[in-house]
Short mmCIF file of C-alpha atoms in Angstrom, two decimals:
data_model
loop_
_atom_site.label_atom_id
_atom_site.label_comp_id
_atom_site.label_asym_id
_atom_site.label_seq_id
_atom_site.Cartn_x
_atom_site.Cartn_y
_atom_site.Cartn_z
CA UNK I 232 -121.41 -114.92 -5.13
CA UNK I 233 -122.46 -113.97 -1.77
CA UNK I 234 -123.58 -110.30 -1.26
CA UNK I 235 -121.18 -109.92 1.22
CA UNK I 236 -118.04 -110.54 -1.17
CA UNK I 237 -119.28 -108.32 -3.69
CA UNK I 238 -119.64 -105.55 -1.83
CA UNK I 239 -115.22 -106.19 -0.53
CA UNK I 240 -114.65 -106.33 -4.31
CA UNK I 241 -116.79 -103.09 -4.77
CA UNK I 242 -114.38 -101.22 -2.70
CA UNK I 243 -111.35 -101.62 -4.49
CA UNK I 244 -112.14 -99.63 -7.59
CA UNK I 245 -109.89 -97.25 -8.36
CA UNK I 246 -107.42 -98.50 -6.64
CA UNK I 247 -105.11 -99.02 -10.06
CA UNK I 248 -105.63 -95.15 -10.95
CA UNK I 249 -103.95 -94.14 -7.91
CA UNK I 250 -101.34 -96.56 -8.25
CA UNK I 251 -101.00 -95.29 -11.96
CA UNK I 252 -101.00 -91.87 -11.28
CA UNK I 253 -98.37 -91.99 -8.72
CA UNK I 254 -95.73 -93.69 -11.23
CA UNK I 255 -96.55 -91.33 -13.64
CA UNK I 256 -95.80 -88.40 -10.93
CA UNK I 257 -92.84 -90.36 -9.95
CA UNK I 258 -91.60 -90.46 -13.72
CA UNK I 259 -92.40 -86.74 -14.64
CA UNK I 260 -90.32 -85.47 -11.96
CA UNK I 261 -87.26 -87.71 -13.01
CA UNK I 262 -87.67 -86.35 -16.44
CA UNK I 263 -87.71 -83.03 -15.26
CA UNK I 264 -84.92 -83.55 -12.98
CA UNK I 265 -83.16 -85.29 -16.01
CA UNK I 266 -83.79 -82.51 -18.11
CA UNK I 267 -82.22 -80.05 -15.22
CA UNK I 268 -79.04 -81.96 -15.06
CA UNK I 269 -78.50 -81.59 -18.95
CA UNK I 270 -79.11 -78.34 -19.79
CA UNK I 271 -76.01 -77.31 -18.60
CA UNK I 272 -74.33 -79.70 -21.00
CA UNK I 273 -76.25 -78.59 -23.62
CA UNK I 274 -74.83 -75.10 -23.25
CA UNK I 275 -71.25 -76.75 -23.01
CA UNK I 276 -72.02 -78.73 -26.11
CA UNK I 277 -72.88 -75.36 -28.12
CA UNK I 278 -69.96 -73.75 -26.81
CA UNK I 279 -67.53 -76.46 -27.39
CA UNK I 280 -68.89 -76.71 -30.84
CA UNK I 281 -68.22 -72.66 -31.09
CA UNK I 282 -64.76 -73.05 -29.83
CA UNK I 283 -63.90 -75.85 -32.38
CA UNK I 284 -65.42 -73.72 -35.29
CA UNK I 285 -63.56 -70.55 -34.52
CA UNK I 286 -60.39 -72.42 -34.79
CA UNK I 287 -61.60 -73.74 -38.18
CA UNK I 288 -62.54 -70.29 -39.38
CA UNK I 289 -58.79 -69.26 -38.40
CA UNK I 290 -57.53 -71.76 -40.40
CA UNK I 291 -59.60 -71.13 -43.24
CA UNK I 292 -58.87 -67.56 -43.20
CA UNK I 293 -54.98 -68.58 -43.49
CA UNK I 294 -56.02 -70.52 -46.16
CA UNK I 295 -57.57 -68.24 -47.97
CA UNK I 296 -54.44 -65.73 -47.65
CA UNK I 297 -52.23 -68.38 -48.72
CA UNK I 298 -54.38 -68.67 -52.06
CA UNK I 299 -54.20 -65.09 -52.96
CA UNK I 300 -50.35 -65.36 -52.81
CA UNK I 301 -50.69 -68.29 -55.04
CA UNK I 302 -52.57 -66.57 -57.50
CA UNK I 303 -50.50 -63.18 -57.19
CA UNK I 304 -47.19 -63.40 -55.67
CA UNK I 305 -46.65 -59.82 -54.90
CA UNK I 306 -49.76 -60.00 -52.73
CA UNK I 307 -48.17 -59.24 -49.66
CA UNK I 308 -46.33 -56.61 -50.56
CA UNK I 309 -49.41 -54.72 -50.85
CA UNK I 310 -50.18 -54.91 -47.35
CA UNK I 311 -53.81 -53.98 -46.78
CA UNK I 312 -54.13 -52.59 -50.04
CA UNK I 313 -55.61 -55.73 -51.53
CA UNK I 314 -58.36 -56.86 -54.23
CA UNK I 315 -61.89 -57.48 -52.71
CA UNK I 316 -63.01 -61.08 -52.57
CA UNK I 317 -66.29 -60.03 -54.05
CA UNK I 318 -68.73 -57.19 -54.45
CA UNK I 319 -70.27 -57.29 -51.30
CA UNK I 320 -67.34 -57.97 -48.92
CA UNK I 321 -63.95 -56.05 -48.19
CA UNK I 322 -60.49 -58.01 -47.84
CA UNK I 323 -59.85 -59.35 -44.11
CA UNK I 324 -56.10 -58.14 -44.33
CA UNK I 325 -55.44 -55.60 -41.68
CA UNK I 326 -51.98 -54.12 -40.01
CA UNK I 327 -51.02 -55.77 -36.92
CA UNK I 328 -53.70 -54.47 -33.89
CA UNK I 329 -52.17 -54.03 -30.32
CA UNK I 330 -55.53 -54.59 -28.68
CA UNK I 331 -56.43 -51.25 -27.09
CA UNK I 332 -60.08 -49.50 -28.00
CA UNK I 333 -62.24 -51.09 -30.51
CA UNK I 334 -61.27 -53.66 -32.94
CA UNK I 335 -60.56 -52.24 -35.88
CA UNK I 336 -60.20 -55.17 -38.00
CA UNK I 337 -61.77 -56.57 -40.96
CA UNK I 338 -63.79 -59.61 -40.63
CA UNK I 339 -65.35 -62.04 -43.39
CA UNK I 340 -67.72 -64.40 -42.96
CA UNK I 341 -67.21 -68.27 -43.89
CA UNK I 342 -70.08 -69.19 -46.68
CA UNK I 343 -73.17 -70.10 -44.97
CA UNK I 344 -71.66 -69.89 -41.42
CA UNK I 345 -71.58 -67.62 -38.83
CA UNK I 346 -68.17 -67.95 -37.97
CA UNK I 347 -65.59 -65.31 -39.44
CA UNK I 348 -61.91 -64.56 -39.93
CA UNK I 349 -59.87 -61.88 -39.73
CA UNK I 350 -55.77 -61.83 -40.71
CA UNK I 351 -52.96 -59.49 -39.31
CA UNK I 352 -49.63 -58.51 -40.78
CA UNK I 353 -46.95 -59.16 -38.58
CA UNK I 354 -43.96 -56.81 -39.62
CA UNK I 355 -40.76 -58.18 -39.44
CA UNK I 356 -38.39 -57.26 -37.17
CA UNK I 357 -37.24 -52.87 -37.36
CA UNK I 358 -40.72 -52.34 -38.70
CA UNK I 359 -43.41 -51.13 -36.97
CA UNK I 360 -45.97 -52.17 -39.65
CA UNK I 361 -46.02 -53.49 -43.25
CA UNK I 362 -44.76 -51.07 -45.78
CA UNK I 363 -46.30 -51.00 -49.04
CA UNK I 364 -43.92 -52.39 -51.79
CA UNK I 365 -41.50 -52.96 -49.11
CA UNK I 366 -40.86 -56.67 -49.06
CA UNK I 367 -38.35 -56.71 -45.83
CA UNK I 368 -40.74 -55.13 -43.78
CA UNK I 369 -43.27 -58.52 -44.26
CA UNK I 370 -39.74 -60.98 -44.77
CA UNK I 371 -37.22 -61.17 -42.14
CA UNK I 372 -33.49 -61.66 -42.88
CA UNK I 373 -34.14 -65.28 -42.50
CA UNK I 374 -36.44 -65.12 -45.22
CA UNK I 375 -39.75 -66.10 -42.77
CA UNK I 376 -43.13 -64.17 -42.99
CA UNK I 377 -45.69 -64.10 -39.82
CA UNK I 378 -49.02 -63.97 -40.20
CA UNK I 379 -51.62 -63.94 -37.31
CA UNK I 380 -55.20 -65.42 -38.33
CA UNK I 381 -57.91 -65.04 -35.63
CA UNK I 382 -61.66 -66.92 -36.34
CA UNK I 383 -64.65 -66.13 -34.18
CA UNK I 384 -68.02 -67.81 -33.54
CA UNK I 385 -70.58 -66.71 -31.16
CA UNK I 386 -68.45 -65.12 -29.01
CA UNK I 387 -65.63 -67.50 -28.93
CA UNK I 388 -62.26 -66.29 -30.36
CA UNK I 389 -59.13 -68.77 -31.00
CA UNK I 390 -55.68 -67.05 -33.00
CA UNK I 391 -53.20 -69.15 -34.69
CA UNK I 392 -49.82 -67.76 -35.70
CA UNK I 393 -48.23 -69.15 -39.08
CA UNK I 394 -44.66 -68.68 -40.45
CA UNK I 395 -44.68 -68.57 -44.03
CA UNK I 396 -41.81 -69.65 -46.32
CA UNK I 397 -41.05 -69.44 -50.16
CA UNK I 398 -39.89 -72.83 -51.88
CA UNK I 399 -36.19 -72.25 -52.04
CA UNK I 400 -33.29 -73.23 -53.35
CA UNK I 401 -31.50 -73.79 -50.01
CA UNK I 402 -34.40 -76.64 -49.51
CA UNK I 403 -31.99 -78.99 -51.15
CA UNK I 404 -28.49 -80.28 -51.06
CA UNK I 405 -28.45 -80.24 -54.47
CA UNK I 406 -29.99 -77.90 -56.93
CA UNK I 407 -29.45 -77.50 -60.63
CA UNK I 408 -31.17 -75.71 -63.61
CA UNK I 409 -29.13 -77.76 -66.01
CA UNK I 410 -27.78 -81.40 -65.38
CA UNK I 411 -24.89 -81.17 -68.22
CA UNK I 412 -21.20 -79.49 -68.36
CA UNK I 413 -21.12 -75.41 -67.80
CA UNK I 414 -20.48 -74.14 -71.51
CA UNK I 415 -17.74 -71.89 -70.19
CA UNK I 416 -15.87 -75.22 -68.91
CA UNK I 417 -15.41 -76.42 -72.12
CA UNK I 418 -11.46 -76.32 -73.28
CA UNK I 419 -11.91 -73.44 -76.23
CA UNK I 420 -13.58 -70.48 -77.36
CA UNK I 421 -15.06 -72.41 -80.08
CA UNK I 422 -16.66 -74.72 -78.04
CA UNK I 423 -17.65 -72.11 -75.22
CA UNK I 424 -19.74 -70.74 -78.06
CA UNK I 425 -21.38 -74.01 -79.31
CA UNK I 426 -21.80 -75.31 -76.10
CA UNK I 427 -24.10 -72.06 -75.01
CA UNK I 428 -25.69 -72.80 -78.20
CA UNK I 429 -26.43 -76.33 -78.11
CA UNK I 430 -26.58 -76.94 -74.71
CA UNK I 431 -27.84 -74.08 -72.46
CA UNK I 432 -31.55 -76.19 -72.60
CA UNK I 433 -33.39 -79.44 -71.03
CA UNK I 434 -31.78 -82.99 -71.81
CA UNK I 435 -34.65 -83.51 -74.90
CA UNK I 436 -33.14 -80.73 -76.55
CA UNK I 437 -29.59 -80.91 -76.26
CA UNK I 438 -27.36 -82.18 -79.05
CA UNK I 439 -24.79 -84.88 -78.91
CA UNK I 440 -22.15 -82.35 -78.84
CA UNK I 441 -23.05 -81.71 -75.18
CA UNK I 442 -20.62 -83.28 -72.10
CA UNK I 443 -23.17 -85.26 -70.17
CA UNK I 444 -22.40 -85.12 -66.30
CA UNK I 445 -23.59 -88.64 -64.75
CA UNK I 446 -24.17 -89.95 -61.43
CA UNK I 447 -22.61 -93.17 -60.17
CA UNK I 448 -22.70 -95.81 -58.36
CA UNK I 449 -20.23 -94.02 -55.84
CA UNK I 450 -22.35 -91.10 -55.21
CA UNK I 451 -24.75 -90.51 -52.43
CA UNK I 452 -27.09 -87.33 -52.19
CA UNK I 453 -27.26 -86.72 -48.14
CA UNK I 454 -30.08 -84.68 -48.51
CA UNK I 455 -33.12 -83.45 -50.54
CA UNK I 456 -32.68 -82.90 -54.04
CA UNK I 457 -34.20 -81.10 -57.36
CA UNK I 458 -33.19 -80.50 -60.90
CA UNK I 459 -35.27 -78.79 -63.34
CA UNK I 460 -34.11 -81.30 -66.18
CA UNK I 461 -33.83 -85.38 -65.61
CA UNK I 462 -30.65 -86.88 -64.94
CA UNK I 463 -27.98 -89.71 -66.12
CA UNK I 464 -27.22 -92.06 -64.08
CA UNK I 465 -24.62 -95.25 -64.29
CA UNK I 466 -25.25 -97.87 -61.28
CA UNK I 467 -26.60 -97.25 -58.35
CA UNK I 468 -26.64 -93.86 -57.12
CA UNK I 469 -28.14 -93.13 -53.66
CA UNK I 470 -30.53 -90.45 -53.71
CA UNK I 471 -31.74 -89.02 -50.21
CA UNK I 472 -31.33 -90.38 -46.54
CA UNK I 473 -34.89 -90.62 -45.19
CA UNK I 474 -38.29 -90.59 -46.99
CA UNK I 475 -38.54 -87.09 -45.38
CA UNK I 476 -36.06 -86.11 -47.82
CA UNK I 477 -37.99 -85.05 -51.38
CA UNK I 478 -36.22 -86.10 -54.06
CA UNK I 479 -37.50 -83.96 -57.20
CA UNK I 480 -37.17 -84.49 -60.54
CA UNK I 481 -38.91 -81.89 -63.48
CA UNK I 482 -38.00 -83.63 -66.45
CA UNK I 483 -39.09 -86.59 -68.32
CA UNK I 484 -38.05 -89.23 -68.16
CA UNK I 485 -36.85 -89.03 -64.56
CA UNK I 486 -33.63 -90.58 -65.46
CA UNK I 487 -31.54 -92.61 -68.59
CA UNK I 488 -28.86 -94.93 -68.42
CA UNK I 489 -25.54 -93.61 -68.34
CA UNK I 490 -22.26 -95.58 -69.33
CA UNK I 491 -24.02 -98.39 -67.71
CA UNK I 492 -27.61 -99.21 -66.46
CA UNK I 493 -29.33 -96.91 -64.35
CA UNK I 494 -30.60 -98.51 -60.80
CA UNK I 495 -30.56 -95.70 -58.38
CA UNK I 496 -31.33 -96.40 -54.68
CA UNK I 497 -34.06 -93.76 -53.74
CA UNK I 498 -34.39 -93.75 -50.31
CA UNK I 499 -35.90 -90.30 -50.18
CA UNK I 500 -39.72 -89.67 -51.42
CA UNK I 501 -40.03 -89.47 -55.41
CA UNK I 502 -41.82 -86.36 -56.82
CA UNK I 503 -42.13 -86.43 -60.55
CA UNK I 504 -42.99 -84.43 -62.31
CA UNK I 505 -41.85 -81.67 -59.78
CA UNK I 506 -42.52 -78.05 -60.25
CA UNK I 507 -39.64 -75.98 -62.14
CA UNK I 508 -37.80 -73.33 -59.81
CA UNK I 509 -36.35 -70.58 -61.77
CA UNK I 510 -33.07 -68.90 -60.83
CA UNK I 511 -33.13 -64.91 -60.67
CA UNK I 512 -30.94 -63.38 -63.20
CA UNK I 513 -28.61 -61.75 -60.71
CA UNK I 514 -27.79 -60.90 -56.84
CA UNK I 515 -28.71 -57.32 -57.40
CA UNK I 516 -30.81 -57.49 -54.24
CA UNK I 517 -28.46 -57.34 -52.12
CA UNK I 518 -26.94 -54.11 -53.33
CA UNK I 519 -29.99 -52.33 -52.11
CA UNK I 520 -29.77 -53.93 -48.30
CA UNK I 521 -25.68 -54.01 -47.83
CA UNK I 522 -24.48 -51.14 -45.52
CA UNK I 523 -22.33 -48.93 -47.33
CA UNK I 524 -19.22 -50.10 -45.02
CA UNK I 525 -19.57 -53.26 -46.19
CA UNK I 526 -19.56 -52.98 -50.17
CA UNK I 527 -16.34 -53.12 -51.82
CA UNK I 528 -15.43 -52.95 -55.14
CA UNK I 529 -13.08 -55.06 -57.56
CA UNK I 530 -10.88 -58.17 -56.33
CA UNK I 531 -11.87 -58.14 -52.51
CA UNK I 532 -10.02 -60.71 -49.95
CA UNK I 533 -12.41 -61.39 -46.62
CA UNK I 534 -10.40 -63.50 -43.95
CA UNK I 535 -13.34 -64.35 -41.58
CA UNK I 536 -12.03 -64.19 -38.14
CA UNK I 537 -15.22 -65.14 -36.05
CA UNK I 538 -17.25 -62.08 -34.92
CA UNK I 539 -14.82 -59.86 -37.04
CA UNK I 540 -13.31 -59.74 -40.79
CA UNK I 541 -10.06 -58.82 -42.19
CA UNK I 542 -10.60 -56.85 -45.66
CA UNK I 543 -7.59 -56.52 -48.03
CA UNK I 544 -9.35 -54.27 -51.24
CA UNK I 545 -8.42 -51.80 -53.61
CA UNK I 546 -6.58 -53.81 -56.33
CA UNK I 547 -8.39 -52.14 -58.91
CA UNK I 548 -6.96 -48.79 -58.16
CA UNK I 549 -3.72 -50.19 -57.27
CA UNK I 550 -3.89 -48.60 -53.66
CA UNK I 551 -4.02 -51.98 -51.79
CA UNK I 552 -5.50 -51.74 -48.03
CA UNK I 553 -6.11 -53.95 -45.42
CA UNK I 554 -8.84 -53.48 -42.73
CA UNK I 555 -9.89 -55.39 -39.99
CA UNK I 556 -13.91 -54.64 -38.84
CA UNK I 557 -16.79 -56.44 -37.04
CA UNK I 558 -19.02 -58.59 -39.14
CA UNK I 559 -21.84 -56.32 -40.49
CA UNK I 560 -25.25 -55.60 -38.12
CA UNK I 561 -27.40 -56.96 -40.76
CA UNK I 562 -25.41 -59.97 -42.05
CA UNK I 563 -24.64 -59.13 -45.85
CA UNK I 564 -21.38 -57.94 -48.09
CA UNK I 565 -21.44 -57.39 -51.42
CA UNK I 566 -18.56 -56.95 -53.93
CA UNK I 567 -18.88 -54.99 -56.78
CA UNK I 568 -17.27 -55.10 -60.23
CA UNK I 569 -14.97 -51.89 -60.19
CA UNK I 570 -16.04 -48.34 -62.13
CA UNK I 571 -11.81 -48.11 -62.97
CA UNK I 572 -12.25 -50.99 -65.66
CA UNK I 573 -14.29 -53.69 -66.88
CA UNK I 574 -14.70 -57.48 -66.10
CA UNK I 575 -15.42 -59.09 -69.39
CA UNK I 576 -12.58 -62.31 -69.37
CA UNK I 577 -14.97 -64.77 -68.26
CA UNK I 578 -13.95 -68.22 -66.78
CA UNK I 579 -10.54 -69.28 -67.27
CA UNK I 580 -10.02 -73.14 -67.76
CA UNK I 581 -6.69 -73.30 -66.99
CA UNK I 582 -6.23 -71.29 -63.73
CA UNK I 583 -2.81 -69.61 -63.31
CA UNK I 584 -3.72 -67.05 -60.71
CA UNK I 585 -1.27 -64.91 -62.59
CA UNK I 586 -0.97 -61.25 -62.02
CA UNK I 587 -1.29 -58.87 -59.32
CA UNK I 588 -2.82 -60.55 -56.10
CA UNK I 589 -4.96 -63.76 -56.83
CA UNK I 590 -5.24 -63.57 -60.74
CA UNK I 591 -7.81 -62.33 -63.10
CA UNK I 592 -8.83 -58.56 -63.99
CA UNK I 593 -8.65 -56.61 -60.92
CA UNK I 594 -11.61 -54.79 -61.42
CA UNK I 595 -13.56 -57.92 -61.48
CA UNK I 596 -15.98 -58.14 -58.23
CA UNK I 597 -14.71 -61.34 -57.20
CA UNK I 598 -14.68 -61.77 -53.42
CA UNK I 599 -12.23 -64.47 -52.36
CA UNK I 600 -13.38 -66.03 -48.78
CA UNK I 601 -11.47 -68.22 -46.22
CA UNK I 602 -11.87 -68.25 -42.03
CA UNK I 603 -14.48 -68.77 -39.22
CA UNK I 604 -17.55 -67.07 -39.14
CA UNK I 605 -19.67 -66.90 -35.69
CA UNK I 606 -22.78 -64.81 -36.81
CA UNK I 607 -25.36 -65.48 -39.46
CA UNK I 608 -23.47 -63.91 -43.06
CA UNK I 609 -24.40 -63.27 -46.99
CA UNK I 610 -21.56 -62.79 -49.14
CA UNK I 611 -22.55 -62.11 -52.58
CA UNK I 612 -20.40 -61.05 -55.55
CA UNK I 613 -20.97 -59.43 -58.89
CA UNK I 614 -18.65 -61.73 -60.64
CA UNK I 615 -17.15 -64.88 -58.98
CA UNK I 616 -17.13 -65.96 -55.11
CA UNK I 617 -13.59 -68.10 -54.69
CA UNK I 618 -13.33 -70.11 -51.89
CA UNK I 619 -9.57 -69.97 -50.84
CA UNK I 620 -9.42 -72.29 -47.88
CA UNK I 621 -11.65 -73.64 -45.22
CA UNK I 622 -14.98 -71.76 -44.33
CA UNK I 623 -16.33 -73.01 -41.13
CA UNK I 624 -19.26 -72.25 -38.35
CA UNK I 625 -18.06 -71.55 -35.12
CA UNK I 626 -21.08 -73.22 -33.97
CA UNK I 627 -23.98 -75.15 -35.36
CA UNK I 628 -26.47 -72.03 -34.72
CA UNK I 629 -25.13 -70.14 -37.55
CA UNK I 630 -25.18 -69.89 -41.51
CA UNK I 631 -23.11 -68.52 -44.23
CA UNK I 632 -24.74 -67.73 -47.79
CA UNK I 633 -22.38 -67.80 -50.83
CA UNK I 634 -24.14 -65.94 -53.59
CA UNK I 635 -22.18 -65.21 -57.02
CA UNK I 636 -23.71 -63.95 -60.23
CA UNK I 637 -21.30 -66.23 -62.19
CA UNK I 638 -19.17 -68.99 -60.14
CA UNK I 639 -18.25 -69.77 -56.92
CA UNK I 640 -15.13 -71.53 -57.08
CA UNK I 641 -12.63 -73.80 -54.94
CA UNK I 642 -9.32 -72.31 -55.25
CA UNK I 643 -6.59 -75.20 -56.74
CA UNK I 644 -3.30 -73.89 -57.70
CA UNK I 645 -0.90 -76.09 -59.77
CA UNK I 646 1.95 -75.80 -62.26
CA UNK I 647 1.32 -76.95 -65.66
CA UNK I 648 3.31 -79.19 -67.71
CA UNK I 649 3.67 -82.39 -66.01
CA UNK I 650 1.98 -84.71 -63.77
CA UNK I 651 -2.03 -86.39 -63.96
CA UNK I 652 -4.79 -85.24 -66.39
CA UNK I 653 -5.08 -83.25 -69.72
CA UNK I 654 -3.47 -80.60 -69.74
CA UNK I 655 -1.01 -82.33 -67.17
CA UNK I 656 -0.13 -80.47 -64.00
CA UNK I 657 0.92 -80.49 -60.38
CA UNK I 658 -0.29 -79.51 -57.43
CA UNK I 659 1.31 -76.44 -55.61
CA UNK I 660 0.85 -76.02 -52.32
CA UNK I 661 -2.74 -77.07 -52.04
CA UNK I 662 -2.92 -80.87 -51.26
CA UNK I 663 -5.43 -81.22 -48.95
CA UNK I 664 -9.33 -81.24 -48.84
CA UNK I 665 -11.88 -78.41 -48.62
CA UNK I 666 -14.43 -77.86 -45.45
CA UNK I 667 -17.42 -75.38 -46.62
CA UNK I 668 -20.13 -74.67 -44.19
CA UNK I 669 -22.26 -72.62 -46.10
CA UNK I 670 -25.44 -72.44 -48.77
CA UNK I 671 -24.21 -72.03 -52.08
CA UNK I 672 -25.78 -70.59 -55.27
CA UNK I 673 -24.22 -69.84 -58.43
CA UNK I 674 -26.72 -67.84 -60.64
CA UNK I 675 -25.53 -68.01 -63.80
CA UNK I 676 -22.92 -70.45 -64.13
CA UNK I 677 -21.90 -73.44 -61.60
CA UNK I 678 -20.34 -74.27 -58.43
CA UNK I 679 -16.77 -75.58 -60.00
CA UNK I 680 -13.47 -76.48 -58.48
CA UNK I 681 -10.57 -74.54 -60.58
CA UNK I 682 -8.14 -76.75 -62.66
CA UNK I 683 -10.19 -80.42 -61.82
CA UNK I 684 -9.24 -81.77 -64.77
CA UNK I 685 -5.22 -82.12 -63.60
CA UNK I 686 -3.06 -82.99 -60.09
CA UNK I 687 -2.99 -85.69 -58.10
CA UNK I 688 -6.43 -86.24 -55.70
CA UNK I 689 -6.19 -83.69 -53.31
CA UNK I 690 -8.70 -84.89 -50.64
CA UNK I 691 -12.37 -84.47 -50.08
CA UNK I 692 -14.22 -81.49 -50.69
CA UNK I 693 -17.18 -81.56 -47.84
CA UNK I 694 -19.76 -79.09 -48.08
CA UNK I 695 -22.40 -78.88 -45.34
CA UNK I 696 -25.60 -76.97 -46.04
CA UNK I 697 -27.00 -76.80 -49.83
CA UNK I 698 -25.38 -75.93 -53.25
CA UNK I 699 -27.60 -74.81 -55.89
CA UNK I 700 -26.44 -73.60 -59.71
CA UNK I 701 -27.31 -73.54 -63.35
CA UNK I 702 -24.57 -75.99 -64.64
CA UNK I 703 -23.24 -78.94 -63.21
CA UNK I 704 -19.77 -78.28 -61.91
CA UNK I 705 -17.33 -80.86 -62.01
CA UNK I 706 -14.93 -81.44 -58.94
CA UNK I 707 -12.60 -83.91 -60.68
CA UNK I 708 -12.21 -86.90 -62.57
CA UNK I 709 -12.08 -90.55 -62.19
CA UNK I 710 -13.21 -94.06 -62.45
CA UNK I 711 -16.37 -95.43 -60.35
CA UNK I 712 -15.49 -94.65 -56.88
CA UNK I 713 -11.56 -94.24 -58.38
CA UNK I 714 -10.46 -90.76 -57.90
CA UNK I 715 -7.57 -89.86 -60.73
CA UNK I 716 -7.69 -86.13 -60.11
CA UNK I 717 -9.41 -82.88 -58.47
CA UNK I 718 -11.61 -83.16 -55.51
CA UNK I 719 -13.80 -86.19 -53.97
CA UNK I 720 -17.26 -84.88 -53.39
CA UNK I 721 -19.06 -85.34 -49.86
CA UNK I 722 -21.87 -83.16 -49.48
CA UNK I 723 -24.34 -82.95 -46.56
CA UNK I 724 -27.44 -80.99 -46.36
CA UNK I 725 -27.81 -78.68 -43.24
CA UNK I 726 -31.39 -79.50 -41.85
CA UNK I 727 -31.49 -75.95 -40.54
CA UNK I 728 -32.01 -74.74 -43.93
CA UNK I 729 -35.67 -75.95 -43.82
CA UNK I 730 -36.31 -73.34 -41.29
CA UNK I 731 -33.91 -70.45 -41.92
CA UNK I 732 -32.24 -69.09 -44.38
CA UNK I 733 -29.03 -66.94 -44.23
CA UNK I 734 -29.87 -62.98 -44.31
CA UNK I 735 -31.78 -61.78 -47.64
CA UNK I 736 -30.74 -65.33 -49.18
CA UNK I 737 -32.37 -64.98 -53.23
CA UNK I 738 -35.68 -66.85 -53.72
CA UNK I 739 -36.39 -68.44 -56.92
CA UNK I 740 -38.79 -66.35 -59.20
CA UNK I 741 -42.34 -66.50 -58.69
CA UNK I 742 -41.70 -69.20 -56.19
CA UNK I 743 -45.06 -70.51 -54.10
CA UNK I 744 -45.25 -70.01 -50.22
CA UNK I 745 -45.82 -72.65 -47.72
CA UNK I 746 -46.83 -72.94 -44.04
CA UNK I 747 -43.34 -73.79 -42.45
CA UNK I 748 -44.60 -73.73 -38.64
CA UNK I 749 -47.76 -73.05 -37.12
CA UNK I 750 -48.84 -72.57 -33.31
CA UNK I 751 -52.18 -71.37 -31.52
CA UNK I 752 -51.62 -68.07 -29.63
CA UNK I 753 -53.11 -68.01 -26.41
CA UNK I 754 -54.92 -66.08 -25.41
CA UNK I 755 -56.72 -65.14 -28.34
CA UNK I 756 -56.50 -61.66 -30.04
CA UNK I 757 -60.44 -60.53 -29.04
CA UNK I 758 -62.34 -57.01 -28.00
#
């Protein structure tokens, strides 16, 4: 190589280093720009995580409260005076905060997290706060209780409003404790006495003496269903309308064959074994809320007239009076046994409605009901409720409850002596069907049709609502789809009862609470 060429090459030394440094400098600038670009997103991601975690904390608080009520059914009536979750934390249960001043609420942290939750008790209408040992300060007349639960995480807050309801008899179009004939409906006093001993128990423990009532191919349960017993079925009875309808059977096996092979068509969702729901012993709780002007004694006839009612009473004291008055503002009417006499006659199988007025002892707290109602209403009776004529709602949005300590009966006057049935009889003046828009509850006995075993068929008894009873009550007699005497049943569930109930309707004993509705409150409740 010549000296001239070597000098040319030598003058290129260091050129690669300069280029490399330039590339590194440009790369560094790009990295710095990238960090600057995503730095805001890093903050947003942290906020997003806290936003989601605060909602999770609110959900955690709601589930904590539900868990405590599952352990102690009276937890909510203690208001804020509830046990601490542990030795180091206070219970995060508070009266509703109005948002003024410093935040007075007690918070509880989620384990291992910076997030926390607090529970506020939203009082029922007419109350400013939860009142200890007063369930009505928290549970509204429709049977709903509301909680407001807030979660927080690093300065982010979210609040949920939850409406809670107990599992209830009116969650079902048809509820029974025992799937057998009511002992009081047996033909003789001796039979009633024996049936009371041998039949007031679940099927595996009943004797062959008991009269069992089966579901047949002509039966369609148009709504959710529950029995604490099991079923006797002949043929393809249909249970439920859609999978949304729960078909709950507590006893085992689920069903047995009746007069033929059981082949039920279960459209609803079968739940077996289902938890039992216990009937309360009486409707005395209604007496604690009824207004004095709407508590009557002895035999009482109530003609519903939309927003008013015409009441005939005083049979027990021989001073019958008729008064028209508005429906009660709190929606409760109660008919008590009279102090002027006893009510010990019990159920009359061969019902003639003899005597003054509409039969049975005038001192018995029997409510005779007919007419149309235009606001929510519950009618309770110390003895029986008798549906004398059609009982219909004036519009789709109103609900009626009929709660009897003993029977809810359908009026069916007859003359005994001739005609179909055993004993034989003929219908007198009541040859049509019956419409009943109501949630029916017979605590100690049945929903039953007077004189069901005789007289020509009288049409359909159409119940739009719910039926709950201790024993099965007969409506008529027949073979398959053919009715020989009495009524043909047509029962359809009112789906509004899933979310509402008639005023102060009774709940099962020790029933669990569930979330009926949940929404987020915006903006959240925060300091």
